[in-house]
Amino acid sequence: MEITQQGIPQDSLRTVLQQVFETDDFRWEETPEVTSWLMARFQELMLWLQGLQDSYPATYWTVMAIALFLLVAILIHFGYLIVKALRYRPETGVPSAPRFAEVWDDESHLREARRLSEAGRFGEALGHRFTALVLRLDRRRALRFHPAKTPAEYAREAKVDEAGRSLLDTLVVDLYRHVFGGAPCTSAHWSTFDQAALEVERRAAA
């Protein structure tokens, strides 16, 4: 074994130096301030609980019982939220706006329009009635349905005669006024709208 001039083996010297530099005094990494603050508060809490246990045992156990109760309550509530989230199912039902037209066919929208009109919800009925019309015109290749298109775009591209186009333009105006503009819609408005849509369908079929 090699010996230094002082007579100390280099292996032993290397071991001692390694142990010295591994102590906390020679650790140069910085501890985050938040972590240090939390650790200091935790130590203070432990010291306080220890002092409380030594000086007031009854109070100590009361505090511990309350803390345990709160912990159990939090865990139960957390478990309840998880179970509720896992069991959640979105409500399934009939959409009430034309933007859901891609989910239904024309008959579904027509039935919903009838149901809404019978319930006195004429403005909503107009939206479904127009969507049913568009889907039927698409099936007859009088236009191309796309959920991103506006009613005015459908009116411009529809392949119908002049009378049918005039009726379709009127339907679009009524749709914007009552559905999007919020103007009152009565039973008479609904009946006129429905009859005009039927006439456009007839002309497209011809």
Short mmCIF file of C-alpha atoms in Angstrom, two decimals:
data_model
loop_
_atom_site.label_atom_id
_atom_site.label_comp_id
_atom_site.label_asym_id
_atom_site.label_seq_id
_atom_site.Cartn_x
_atom_site.Cartn_y
_atom_site.Cartn_z
CA MET A 1 0.00 0.00 0.00
CA GLU A 2 1.32 3.43 -0.98
CA ILE A 3 2.10 5.74 1.95
CA THR A 4 2.11 9.55 1.89
CA GLN A 5 4.94 11.55 3.40
CA GLN A 6 2.91 11.89 6.64
CA GLY A 7 2.52 8.16 6.81
CA ILE A 8 -1.25 8.14 6.10
CA PRO A 9 -2.49 5.70 3.46
CA GLN A 10 -4.03 7.49 0.47
CA ASP A 11 -7.07 5.16 0.51
CA SER A 12 -7.85 6.14 4.08
CA LEU A 13 -7.36 9.83 3.30
CA ARG A 14 -9.66 9.59 0.30
CA THR A 15 -12.34 7.91 2.41
CA VAL A 16 -12.15 10.56 5.11
CA LEU A 17 -12.33 13.41 2.59
CA GLN A 18 -15.31 11.81 0.88
CA GLN A 19 -17.15 11.49 4.18
CA VAL A 20 -16.39 15.11 5.07
CA PHE A 21 -17.61 16.49 1.75
CA GLU A 22 -20.81 14.46 2.02
CA THR A 23 -21.88 16.24 5.19
CA ASP A 24 -24.59 18.94 5.11
CA ASP A 25 -22.03 21.72 5.52
CA PHE A 26 -20.58 20.89 2.11
CA ARG A 27 -23.88 20.51 0.22
CA TRP A 28 -24.05 23.42 -2.20
CA GLU A 29 -27.45 22.83 -3.78
CA GLU A 30 -29.99 25.40 -2.76
CA THR A 31 -33.20 24.29 -1.07
CA PRO A 32 -36.28 25.99 -2.53
CA GLU A 33 -37.65 28.67 -0.24
CA VAL A 34 -41.14 27.20 -0.26
CA THR A 35 -39.85 23.77 0.68
CA SER A 36 -37.71 25.23 3.44
CA TRP A 37 -40.66 27.23 4.78
CA LEU A 38 -42.92 24.19 4.78
CA MET A 39 -40.32 22.05 6.51
CA ALA A 40 -39.79 24.73 9.15
CA ARG A 41 -43.54 25.03 9.79
CA PHE A 42 -43.87 21.25 9.99
CA GLN A 43 -41.07 21.06 12.53
CA GLU A 44 -42.69 23.83 14.56
CA LEU A 45 -45.98 21.96 14.47
CA MET A 46 -44.34 18.77 15.67
CA LEU A 47 -42.62 20.64 18.49
CA TRP A 48 -45.89 22.30 19.47
CA LEU A 49 -47.71 18.97 19.53
CA GLN A 50 -44.92 17.43 21.57
CA GLY A 51 -45.11 20.29 24.06
CA LEU A 52 -48.88 20.02 24.18
CA GLN A 53 -48.67 16.32 24.85
CA ASP A 54 -46.21 16.84 27.69
CA SER A 55 -48.09 19.74 29.30
CA TYR A 56 -51.75 19.02 28.53
CA PRO A 57 -52.28 15.36 27.57
CA ALA A 58 -56.08 15.64 27.52
CA THR A 59 -56.00 18.63 25.18
CA TYR A 60 -53.44 16.87 23.00
CA TRP A 61 -55.66 13.84 22.50
CA THR A 62 -58.67 16.08 21.84
CA VAL A 63 -56.76 17.90 19.12
CA MET A 64 -55.59 14.59 17.62
CA ALA A 65 -59.16 13.22 17.63
CA ILE A 66 -60.45 16.32 15.83
CA ALA A 67 -57.63 16.14 13.29
CA LEU A 68 -58.34 12.45 12.69
CA PHE A 69 -62.05 13.17 12.24
CA LEU A 70 -61.31 15.91 9.71
CA LEU A 71 -58.93 13.65 7.81
CA VAL A 72 -61.51 10.87 7.61
CA ALA A 73 -64.18 13.36 6.47
CA ILE A 74 -61.90 14.69 3.74
CA LEU A 75 -61.09 11.18 2.52
CA ILE A 76 -64.77 10.20 2.47
CA HIS A 77 -65.68 13.35 0.55
CA PHE A 78 -62.83 12.78 -1.90
CA GLY A 79 -63.97 9.20 -2.45
CA TYR A 80 -67.54 10.40 -3.00
CA LEU A 81 -66.39 12.84 -5.67
CA ILE A 82 -64.42 10.13 -7.46
CA VAL A 83 -67.36 7.72 -7.44
CA LYS A 84 -69.70 10.46 -8.64
CA ALA A 85 -67.33 11.38 -11.46
CA LEU A 86 -66.96 7.74 -12.55
CA ARG A 87 -70.71 7.18 -12.53
CA TYR A 88 -71.51 10.41 -14.38
CA ARG A 89 -73.21 9.97 -17.73
CA PRO A 90 -74.07 12.93 -19.95
CA GLU A 91 -77.76 13.50 -20.29
CA THR A 92 -79.06 12.09 -23.52
CA GLY A 93 -82.00 13.79 -25.09
CA VAL A 94 -83.29 15.61 -28.07
CA PRO A 95 -81.16 18.52 -29.17
CA SER A 96 -83.02 21.77 -29.46
CA ALA A 97 -80.90 23.67 -31.95
CA PRO A 98 -80.24 23.21 -35.70
CA ARG A 99 -76.52 22.84 -35.07
CA PHE A 100 -77.19 19.27 -33.93
CA ALA A 101 -78.67 18.38 -37.30
CA GLU A 102 -75.83 16.03 -38.13
CA VAL A 103 -77.00 13.72 -35.33
CA TRP A 104 -80.62 13.36 -36.54
CA ASP A 105 -82.31 12.69 -39.84
CA ASP A 106 -85.02 14.84 -41.38
CA GLU A 107 -87.87 12.84 -39.84
CA SER A 108 -86.41 13.28 -36.34
CA HIS A 109 -86.23 17.03 -36.79
CA LEU A 110 -89.72 17.17 -38.25
CA ARG A 111 -91.17 15.23 -35.30
CA GLU A 112 -89.36 17.52 -32.87
CA ALA A 113 -90.68 20.58 -34.70
CA ARG A 114 -94.24 19.23 -34.36
CA ARG A 115 -93.72 18.47 -30.68
CA LEU A 116 -92.33 21.92 -29.94
CA SER A 117 -95.13 23.64 -31.82
CA GLU A 118 -97.74 21.68 -29.87
CA ALA A 119 -95.99 22.79 -26.67
CA GLY A 120 -96.19 26.42 -27.77
CA ARG A 121 -92.43 26.74 -28.32
CA PHE A 122 -92.83 28.02 -31.86
CA GLY A 123 -89.44 29.73 -32.19
CA GLU A 124 -87.58 26.50 -31.43
CA ALA A 125 -89.91 24.62 -33.75
CA LEU A 126 -88.86 26.85 -36.66
CA GLY A 127 -85.23 25.85 -36.23
CA HIS A 128 -86.00 22.13 -36.39
CA ARG A 129 -88.43 22.61 -39.27
CA PHE A 130 -85.83 24.43 -41.33
CA THR A 131 -83.23 21.78 -40.58
CA ALA A 132 -85.64 19.05 -41.69
CA LEU A 133 -86.17 20.98 -44.92
CA VAL A 134 -82.43 21.32 -45.54
CA LEU A 135 -81.84 17.61 -44.97
CA ARG A 136 -84.62 16.70 -47.37
CA LEU A 137 -83.25 19.06 -50.01
CA ASP A 138 -79.85 17.46 -49.51
CA ARG A 139 -81.34 14.01 -50.03
CA ARG A 140 -82.87 15.24 -53.27
CA ARG A 141 -79.51 16.77 -54.27
CA ALA A 142 -80.94 20.26 -54.34
CA LEU A 143 -78.13 21.40 -52.05
CA ARG A 144 -75.28 19.99 -49.95
CA PHE A 145 -75.80 19.84 -46.20
CA HIS A 146 -72.94 20.85 -43.92
CA PRO A 147 -73.28 21.79 -40.22
CA ALA A 148 -71.00 24.81 -40.71
CA LYS A 149 -73.23 26.42 -43.32
CA THR A 150 -75.65 29.20 -42.48
CA PRO A 151 -79.32 29.29 -43.51
CA ALA A 152 -78.52 32.08 -45.97
CA GLU A 153 -75.88 29.89 -47.66
CA TYR A 154 -78.41 27.10 -48.11
CA ALA A 155 -80.84 29.56 -49.68
CA ARG A 156 -78.23 30.76 -52.16
CA GLU A 157 -77.17 27.33 -53.34
CA ALA A 158 -80.56 25.57 -53.37
CA LYS A 159 -81.56 24.25 -56.81
CA VAL A 160 -85.21 25.24 -56.92
CA ASP A 161 -87.33 27.34 -59.25
CA GLU A 162 -87.88 31.06 -58.79
CA ALA A 163 -90.99 30.62 -56.68
CA GLY A 164 -89.24 28.05 -54.49
CA ARG A 165 -86.22 30.32 -54.07
CA SER A 166 -88.45 33.22 -53.05
CA LEU A 167 -90.15 31.04 -50.46
CA LEU A 168 -86.81 29.81 -49.20
CA ASP A 169 -85.54 33.37 -48.86
CA THR A 170 -88.64 34.20 -46.83
CA LEU A 171 -88.05 31.20 -44.59
CA VAL A 172 -84.48 32.35 -43.94
CA VAL A 173 -85.66 35.86 -43.07
CA ASP A 174 -88.27 34.48 -40.66
CA LEU A 175 -85.74 32.12 -39.16
CA TYR A 176 -83.27 34.90 -38.45
CA ARG A 177 -85.98 37.17 -37.08
CA HIS A 178 -87.61 34.71 -34.70
CA VAL A 179 -84.83 32.23 -33.81
CA PHE A 180 -81.72 34.40 -33.86
CA GLY A 181 -83.30 37.84 -33.48
CA GLY A 182 -85.59 36.87 -30.64
CA ALA A 183 -88.76 38.31 -32.20
CA PRO A 184 -91.98 36.80 -30.79
CA CYS A 185 -93.18 33.77 -32.72
CA THR A 186 -96.85 32.82 -32.67
CA SER A 187 -98.87 29.87 -33.86
CA ALA A 188 -99.68 31.79 -37.06
CA HIS A 189 -95.99 32.35 -37.76
CA TRP A 190 -95.31 28.65 -37.26
CA SER A 191 -98.16 27.56 -39.51
CA THR A 192 -97.05 29.90 -42.32
CA PHE A 193 -93.44 28.74 -41.96
CA ASP A 194 -94.42 25.08 -42.04
CA GLN A 195 -96.61 25.48 -45.13
CA ALA A 196 -93.86 27.41 -46.95
CA ALA A 197 -91.34 24.68 -46.14
CA LEU A 198 -93.72 22.05 -47.53
CA GLU A 199 -94.06 24.06 -50.72
CA VAL A 200 -90.27 24.33 -51.12
CA GLU A 201 -89.98 20.57 -50.65
CA ARG A 202 -92.65 20.00 -53.30
CA ARG A 203 -90.90 22.25 -55.79
CA ALA A 204 -87.54 20.61 -55.11
CA ALA A 205 -89.08 17.19 -55.71
CA ALA A 206 -90.56 18.39 -59.00
#
